[in-house]
Coordinates of C-alpha atoms in Angstrom, one line a residue:
Chain A
M1 CA -10.7 55.0 43.9
T2 CA -11.5 51.9 45.1
N3 CA -9.7 48.3 46.5
K4 CA -12.1 46.3 45.4
L5 CA -11.0 43.2 43.9
P6 CA -12.8 41.0 41.6
T7 CA -13.6 37.9 42.5
G8 CA -15.2 36.7 39.4
G9 CA -14.6 33.1 38.6
F10 CA -13.9 31.3 35.2
T11 CA -16.9 32.8 32.6
L12 CA -18.6 29.7 31.0
I13 CA -16.5 31.4 27.8
E14 CA -13.1 29.8 29.5
M15 CA -14.9 27.2 30.4
L16 CA -16.0 25.6 27.1
V17 CA -12.8 26.9 25.7
A18 CA -11.1 24.9 28.0
V19 CA -13.2 21.5 28.2
F20 CA -13.0 21.8 24.2
L21 CA -9.7 21.8 24.5
L22 CA -9.3 19.3 26.7
T23 CA -12.5 17.3 24.8
V24 CA -9.4 17.5 22.4
A25 CA -6.1 16.6 23.9
I26 CA -7.9 12.9 25.1
S27 CA -9.3 12.1 22.6
G28 CA -6.2 12.7 20.3
P29 CA -4.1 10.8 21.6
L30 CA -6.6 8.2 22.7
T31 CA -7.9 7.7 19.2
I32 CA -3.7 7.6 18.0
S33 CA -3.5 5.0 20.9
S34 CA -6.0 2.7 19.3
K35 CA -5.2 3.1 15.9
G36 CA -2.1 1.9 17.5
L37 CA -2.9 -1.3 18.6
T38 CA -4.5 -3.0 15.4
V39 CA -1.8 -2.0 14.1
A40 CA 1.1 -3.4 16.7
L41 CA -1.8 -7.0 15.8
V42 CA -1.6 -6.5 12.4
A43 CA 2.2 -6.7 12.8
K44 CA 1.2 -9.8 14.5
D45 CA -0.6 -11.6 12.1
Q46 CA 1.5 -10.5 9.4
T47 CA 4.7 -12.1 11.5
T48 CA 2.5 -15.0 11.4
A49 CA 1.8 -15.6 8.1
F50 CA 5.2 -15.8 6.6
Y51 CA 6.0 -18.6 9.4
L52 CA 3.2 -20.2 8.1
A53 CA 4.3 -19.6 4.3
Q54 CA 8.3 -20.9 5.0
D55 CA 6.7 -23.6 6.4
A56 CA 4.9 -24.6 3.6
V57 CA 8.0 -23.8 1.4
E58 CA 10.6 -25.5 3.4
Y59 CA 7.8 -28.8 3.8
V60 CA 7.5 -29.0 0.1
R61 CA 11.5 -28.9 -0.3
S62 CA 11.7 -31.9 2.1
V63 CA 9.2 -33.9 -0.3
R64 CA 11.1 -33.4 -2.9
D65 CA 15.0 -33.9 -1.3
T66 CA 12.8 -37.2 0.0
N67 CA 11.8 -38.3 -3.4
T68 CA 14.6 -38.1 -5.5
L69 CA 16.8 -39.2 -1.7
K70 CA 14.1 -42.9 -3.0
G71 CA 14.1 -42.8 -6.8
R72 CA 10.3 -41.4 -7.0
S73 CA 9.8 -39.1 -10.0
W74 CA 10.4 -35.9 -8.0
L75 CA 6.4 -34.2 -7.9
A76 CA 5.7 -38.0 -5.7
G77 CA 2.4 -37.0 -4.3
L78 CA 2.4 -33.2 -4.6
D79 CA 0.8 -34.0 -8.2
G80 CA -1.2 -36.8 -6.7
S81 CA 0.4 -39.7 -7.7
P82 CA 1.7 -42.3 -4.8
N83 CA 4.0 -42.2 -2.3
P84 CA 3.8 -44.4 0.3
D85 CA 5.6 -41.7 2.2
T86 CA 3.2 -38.5 2.1
P87 CA 0.4 -39.7 0.3
P88 CA -1.3 -37.6 -1.4
D89 CA -5.6 -37.9 -1.9
G90 CA -5.4 -37.9 -5.9
V91 CA -7.9 -35.1 -6.4
S92 CA -7.9 -33.5 -9.6
G93 CA -3.8 -33.2 -9.1
D94 CA -3.3 -32.1 -5.5
C95 CA -0.5 -29.4 -5.8
V96 CA 0.4 -29.2 -9.1
S97 CA -1.5 -28.3 -12.9
A98 CA -0.1 -26.2 -15.7
A99 CA -3.0 -23.1 -14.9
G100 CA -2.3 -23.2 -11.6
T101 CA -5.7 -23.6 -11.3
A102 CA -5.3 -26.9 -8.0
S103 CA -4.6 -25.9 -4.6
C104 CA -3.7 -28.5 -2.1
Y105 CA -3.0 -28.3 1.8
F106 CA -1.2 -30.5 3.9
D107 CA 0.9 -29.4 7.0
S108 CA 4.2 -29.5 8.2
L109 CA 3.2 -32.2 11.4
G110 CA 2.6 -35.7 8.4
N111 CA -0.8 -35.3 10.1
F112 CA -3.4 -37.0 7.7
V113 CA -5.5 -34.1 6.9
S114 CA -7.9 -36.5 4.7
G115 CA -8.4 -39.5 5.7
S116 CA -5.1 -41.3 5.4
A117 CA -3.9 -38.9 2.9
N118 CA -0.7 -36.0 3.6
F119 CA -2.0 -33.6 0.3
A120 CA -5.7 -33.0 -0.4
S121 CA -6.9 -31.1 -2.9
C122 CA -9.0 -27.8 -1.4
G123 CA -11.1 -28.0 -4.4
G124 CA -11.3 -24.2 -4.7
D125 CA -11.5 -22.9 -1.5
C126 CA -8.7 -24.4 1.0
P127 CA -9.6 -24.3 4.6
K128 CA -8.5 -22.8 7.6
L129 CA -5.3 -23.6 10.1
L130 CA -6.6 -25.2 12.6
Y131 CA -3.6 -24.0 15.8
N132 CA -3.7 -26.6 18.9
A133 CA -0.6 -24.4 21.3
P134 CA 2.2 -24.7 19.5
M135 CA 1.3 -25.7 16.4
Y136 CA -0.8 -24.9 13.8
N137 CA -2.3 -27.9 11.6
Y138 CA -5.0 -29.0 9.7
T139 CA -6.9 -31.9 12.4
T140 CA -7.2 -30.8 15.9
G141 CA -7.3 -27.4 18.1
T142 CA -9.0 -24.2 17.4
Q143 CA -10.0 -22.7 14.2
T144 CA -7.3 -19.6 13.3
I145 CA -8.5 -17.1 11.2
F146 CA -5.3 -18.2 8.2
K147 CA -5.8 -19.8 5.2
R148 CA -3.3 -21.7 3.4
T149 CA -3.0 -22.3 -0.1
V150 CA -0.5 -24.3 -2.1
S151 CA -0.9 -24.1 -5.4
I152 CA 2.7 -25.6 -8.4
T153 CA 2.8 -25.2 -11.8
S154 CA 5.1 -25.6 -14.6
P155 CA 7.1 -22.5 -15.5
S156 CA 5.3 -20.1 -18.2
N157 CA 7.5 -22.5 -21.4
G158 CA 5.9 -26.0 -19.8
A159 CA 9.8 -27.4 -18.8
A160 CA 9.3 -30.7 -16.4
N161 CA 11.9 -30.2 -15.0
E162 CA 11.0 -27.2 -13.0
A163 CA 7.9 -25.7 -10.8
V164 CA 7.3 -22.9 -9.7
L165 CA 5.6 -23.1 -6.0
R166 CA 3.2 -20.2 -4.5
V167 CA 2.0 -19.8 -1.3
T168 CA -0.6 -17.9 -0.9
L169 CA -1.8 -16.8 2.8
S170 CA -5.1 -14.9 3.3
W171 CA -6.3 -13.4 6.5
S172 CA -8.8 -11.2 7.8
D173 CA -7.5 -8.6 10.5
I174 CA -9.0 -7.3 13.0
G175 CA -10.7 -4.4 11.2
G176 CA -12.2 -6.5 9.1
V177 CA -9.4 -6.3 6.2
T178 CA -8.5 -9.3 3.7
R179 CA -4.8 -9.6 4.0
T180 CA -2.5 -11.7 1.8
I181 CA 0.7 -12.1 1.2
T182 CA 2.3 -15.2 -1.5
V183 CA 5.6 -16.7 -1.0
T184 CA 6.8 -17.3 -4.9
E185 CA 9.2 -19.5 -5.2
D186 CA 10.8 -21.8 -8.6
L187 CA 11.6 -25.1 -7.7
F188 CA 14.3 -27.4 -10.7
N189 CA 14.9 -31.8 -10.3
W190 CA 18.0 -30.9 -9.8
Q191 CA 19.3 -33.7 -8.0
Chain B
M1 CA -0.6 40.8 46.6
K2 CA -3.1 43.5 47.6
K3 CA -0.8 46.0 48.4
I4 CA 1.4 45.5 45.7
F5 CA -2.0 46.0 43.7
Y6 CA -3.0 49.0 44.8
I7 CA 0.1 50.6 44.3
V8 CA 0.4 49.4 41.0
Y9 CA -3.8 51.0 40.5
E10 CA -1.7 53.8 41.8
S11 CA 0.6 54.5 39.5
L12 CA -1.6 53.8 36.4
P13 CA -1.8 57.4 34.0
A14 CA -5.1 59.3 34.1
G15 CA -7.9 58.0 32.4
R16 CA -6.4 54.3 32.8
Q17 CA -7.6 53.6 36.0
G18 CA -11.0 52.1 34.1
F19 CA -8.4 49.4 32.6
T20 CA -7.6 45.9 33.5
P21 CA -4.3 46.6 35.6
A22 CA -1.6 44.4 34.3
L23 CA -1.0 42.6 36.9
L24 CA -4.3 41.7 37.6
R25 CA -4.3 40.0 33.9
A26 CA -1.2 38.4 34.4
K27 CA -3.3 36.0 36.8
R28 CA -4.8 34.6 34.5
G29 CA -5.0 31.9 32.5
F30 CA -4.3 29.4 34.2
T31 CA -7.2 27.1 33.1
I32 CA -6.0 27.7 29.1
F33 CA -2.5 26.6 30.6
F34 CA -3.6 23.6 32.3
A35 CA -5.7 22.4 29.6
M36 CA -1.9 22.9 27.4
L37 CA -0.1 21.2 29.2
V38 CA -2.9 18.7 29.6
G39 CA -3.1 18.3 26.2
S40 CA 0.5 18.8 25.1
L41 CA 1.0 15.5 27.3
S42 CA -1.3 13.1 26.3
L43 CA -0.3 14.0 22.9
A44 CA 3.5 13.2 23.4
I45 CA 2.7 10.1 24.7
G46 CA -0.3 8.5 22.1
L47 CA 2.3 10.5 20.1
A48 CA 5.0 8.4 21.7
V49 CA 2.5 5.1 21.7
Y50 CA 2.0 4.9 17.4
D51 CA 5.9 5.9 16.3
L52 CA 6.2 2.7 18.2
T53 CA 3.7 0.8 16.7
I54 CA 4.3 2.3 13.3
R55 CA 7.6 0.7 14.0
E56 CA 6.3 -2.4 14.7
L57 CA 4.9 -2.5 11.7
D58 CA 7.3 -1.4 9.4
L59 CA 9.9 -3.8 10.6
S60 CA 7.5 -7.0 9.8
A61 CA 6.5 -5.7 6.5
T62 CA 10.6 -6.3 5.9
A63 CA 10.7 -9.4 7.1
T64 CA 8.1 -10.2 5.0
Q65 CA 10.0 -8.5 1.6
S66 CA 12.8 -10.7 3.5
Q67 CA 11.0 -14.0 2.9
Y68 CA 11.1 -12.8 -1.2
A69 CA 14.4 -12.4 -1.2
I70 CA 15.3 -15.7 0.0
Y71 CA 13.2 -17.2 -2.0
A72 CA 14.3 -15.2 -5.4
A73 CA 17.6 -16.1 -3.9
D74 CA 17.7 -19.7 -3.9
A75 CA 15.6 -20.0 -7.3
G76 CA 18.8 -18.4 -8.4
A77 CA 20.4 -20.8 -6.9
E78 CA 18.9 -24.1 -8.0
C79 CA 18.4 -22.5 -11.9
V80 CA 22.1 -22.8 -11.7
L81 CA 21.9 -25.6 -10.0
Y82 CA 20.1 -27.8 -12.2
W83 CA 22.6 -25.7 -15.2
D84 CA 25.5 -27.0 -14.2
S85 CA 24.1 -31.0 -14.3
N86 CA 21.5 -30.8 -16.7
Y87 CA 22.8 -29.0 -19.8
L88 CA 22.9 -30.8 -23.1
G89 CA 22.1 -34.4 -20.6
T90 CA 24.6 -33.7 -18.1
G91 CA 26.1 -30.6 -18.6
S92 CA 27.0 -27.9 -17.3
A93 CA 25.9 -24.5 -19.0
F94 CA 28.1 -22.2 -17.2
P95 CA 32.2 -21.9 -19.2
T96 CA 35.0 -22.7 -17.4
S97 CA 37.5 -21.3 -19.1
T98 CA 38.0 -20.0 -22.8
Q99 CA 38.2 -23.5 -23.5
S100 CA 34.7 -23.8 -22.6
A101 CA 31.3 -24.1 -25.0
V102 CA 29.3 -20.8 -24.1
P103 CA 26.1 -21.6 -25.0
A104 CA 24.0 -17.8 -26.9
S105 CA 20.3 -19.7 -25.9
G106 CA 18.4 -22.9 -24.6
V107 CA 19.3 -21.6 -20.5
T108 CA 16.1 -21.3 -19.4
C109 CA 14.7 -21.0 -15.2
V110 CA 11.5 -19.8 -15.0
G111 CA 10.4 -18.9 -18.6
Q112 CA 13.4 -16.8 -19.2
D113 CA 16.5 -17.3 -21.2
I114 CA 19.5 -16.6 -19.5
A115 CA 21.8 -17.3 -21.5
A116 CA 19.4 -15.1 -24.0
H117 CA 18.2 -11.9 -22.0
G118 CA 20.3 -12.8 -18.5
A119 CA 22.0 -9.1 -18.1
V120 CA 19.7 -6.7 -16.4
P121 CA 20.3 -3.6 -18.1
T122 CA 20.3 0.3 -16.6
P123 CA 17.5 2.3 -17.2
F124 CA 16.1 -0.6 -15.3
S125 CA 13.7 -2.8 -17.9
A126 CA 11.1 -5.4 -16.4
D127 CA 11.1 -6.6 -20.0
T128 CA 13.4 -10.1 -20.1
S129 CA 12.8 -10.3 -23.9
T130 CA 14.0 -7.0 -24.4
W131 CA 17.5 -7.6 -22.2
A132 CA 21.3 -8.5 -23.2
A133 CA 22.8 -11.6 -23.1
W134 CA 24.1 -12.8 -20.3
N135 CA 27.4 -12.1 -19.3
T136 CA 30.5 -14.1 -19.4
S137 CA 33.7 -11.4 -20.2
Q138 CA 35.4 -12.5 -16.6
I139 CA 36.9 -15.9 -18.5
T140 CA 40.9 -17.1 -18.2
A141 CA 42.2 -20.2 -19.7
S142 CA 41.5 -21.1 -16.2
A143 CA 39.1 -19.3 -14.5
A144 CA 34.7 -18.0 -16.2
T145 CA 32.8 -16.3 -13.9
T146 CA 29.0 -16.0 -15.7
T147 CA 26.5 -13.1 -14.2
F148 CA 22.7 -12.7 -14.9
T149 CA 19.7 -11.5 -12.9
L150 CA 16.9 -14.1 -13.3
M151 CA 13.6 -12.5 -13.1
L152 CA 10.6 -14.1 -10.6
G153 CA 7.7 -11.7 -12.3
A154 CA 6.9 -8.8 -14.8
S155 CA 7.2 -5.4 -13.0
G156 CA 9.7 -3.9 -11.3
N157 CA 8.7 -4.6 -7.9
S158 CA 9.2 -8.4 -8.8
A159 CA 11.7 -10.2 -6.8
C160 CA 14.2 -10.9 -8.6
A161 CA 18.1 -12.9 -8.1
M162 CA 21.9 -11.3 -9.1
V163 CA 23.9 -14.4 -9.9
D164 CA 27.1 -15.6 -10.4
V165 CA 28.0 -18.7 -11.2
A166 CA 32.7 -18.7 -10.3
K167 CA 34.7 -21.2 -11.8
A168 CA 37.8 -22.5 -11.2
V169 CA 39.9 -25.4 -12.8
I170 CA 42.4 -25.4 -10.3
S171 CA 44.8 -29.4 -9.9
G172 CA 42.8 -30.5 -12.9
A173 CA 39.6 -30.0 -11.2
V174 CA 36.9 -27.9 -11.4
Y175 CA 35.6 -26.2 -8.8
T176 CA 32.1 -24.3 -8.6
T177 CA 31.1 -20.5 -6.5
V178 CA 27.0 -19.6 -7.1
T179 CA 26.7 -16.3 -5.3
S180 CA 23.4 -15.8 -5.6
R181 CA 21.9 -12.2 -4.4
G182 CA 17.5 -12.0 -4.2
F183 CA 15.3 -9.1 -4.0
N184 CA 12.7 -8.5 -2.9
A185 CA 12.0 -6.1 -5.2
C186 CA 14.3 -5.6 -8.8
S187 CA 13.8 -1.9 -9.2
A188 CA 16.7 -0.1 -6.9
D189 CA 13.7 2.2 -7.0
I190 CA 11.7 0.2 -5.2
S191 CA 11.3 1.5 -1.6
P192 CA 11.4 -1.0 1.3
R193 CA 14.6 -3.4 -0.5
V194 CA 16.1 -6.0 0.1
E195 CA 18.6 -8.4 -0.2
R196 CA 19.5 -11.4 1.3
R197 CA 22.3 -13.6 -0.8
F198 CA 23.1 -17.4 -0.5
E199 CA 26.6 -18.7 -1.8
V200 CA 27.1 -22.6 -2.6
R201 CA 30.3 -23.8 -3.1
Y202 CA 30.9 -27.3 -4.2

């Protein structure tokens, strides 16, 4: 008989198991947290994007309403035709085309985005918005990730008093994935 | 402890004394216990953070969908405003009473003839050319309600507006209430489905 206590420490196997468990336990949540942060940033960009889309839609509506109040053609300026309040650059019909090929850019601050024009044709690829706190615009500030494309077409039956307005925001998120949202609005020459 | 261990050891039946005593075995496994404890704690914290951010993404996605819905509602309202004053020149396409002539076709918004194909079918179909005429059954000698659905795309995922145009004649004057309910997705099977509503009175 012996009353000697076993005094051995941990075996190598025990240590390996413990280290393995701790590694899994710590790296898992860390990955999840990092993924969570990415998702939070995507959500932030998405929120900014839809406000920028809303901004463009409201501006186009205000131009239409101003045109009606001043007795001009209802899409004057937007379609490249002369508009003393918000002059276009007149290139390729600016925002308006039957096939939806024309696209334009403008900012709701009423800046001259190209020369002395409020509306400028994108010529296939719209520039990215600039950010000059607290406003997004096209003239001053640092370049942002957001590209805003505004396009106005007639509906499928070619009705002249109706316009389908599409505002597309595209951006490349933190993971390099290109994200897009498109807001569609139908405008009528009802006033 | 030593004393207790001794007793336990002594009390073990003959032939089992070569094995590790029960009390000694109970003292082991603390490493695993702590590893599990720390692991569970950090996993719980990680999951909580992840859950929060997923909810945040859901919220911003819903906000985006809500934009689709509100512009659909606006398109529906604009459609009514146009056809209430521009049908056959300056008339209204929407009936006011049983004396009104109700157009059977020729009221087009977004390429969809809402008079001829304005009633959304059950079960849902996105092909508006198969839809029935708009609903003008609620009509009396002094009031009428026209109901139609305007599709803004060609699939169940597309936004649409469900519009009621209620007209009433009160003391010779016509009062109109346009209620336009916009949906980000027209089919009720799509999730998330957001509804935004405009009401126009004049």
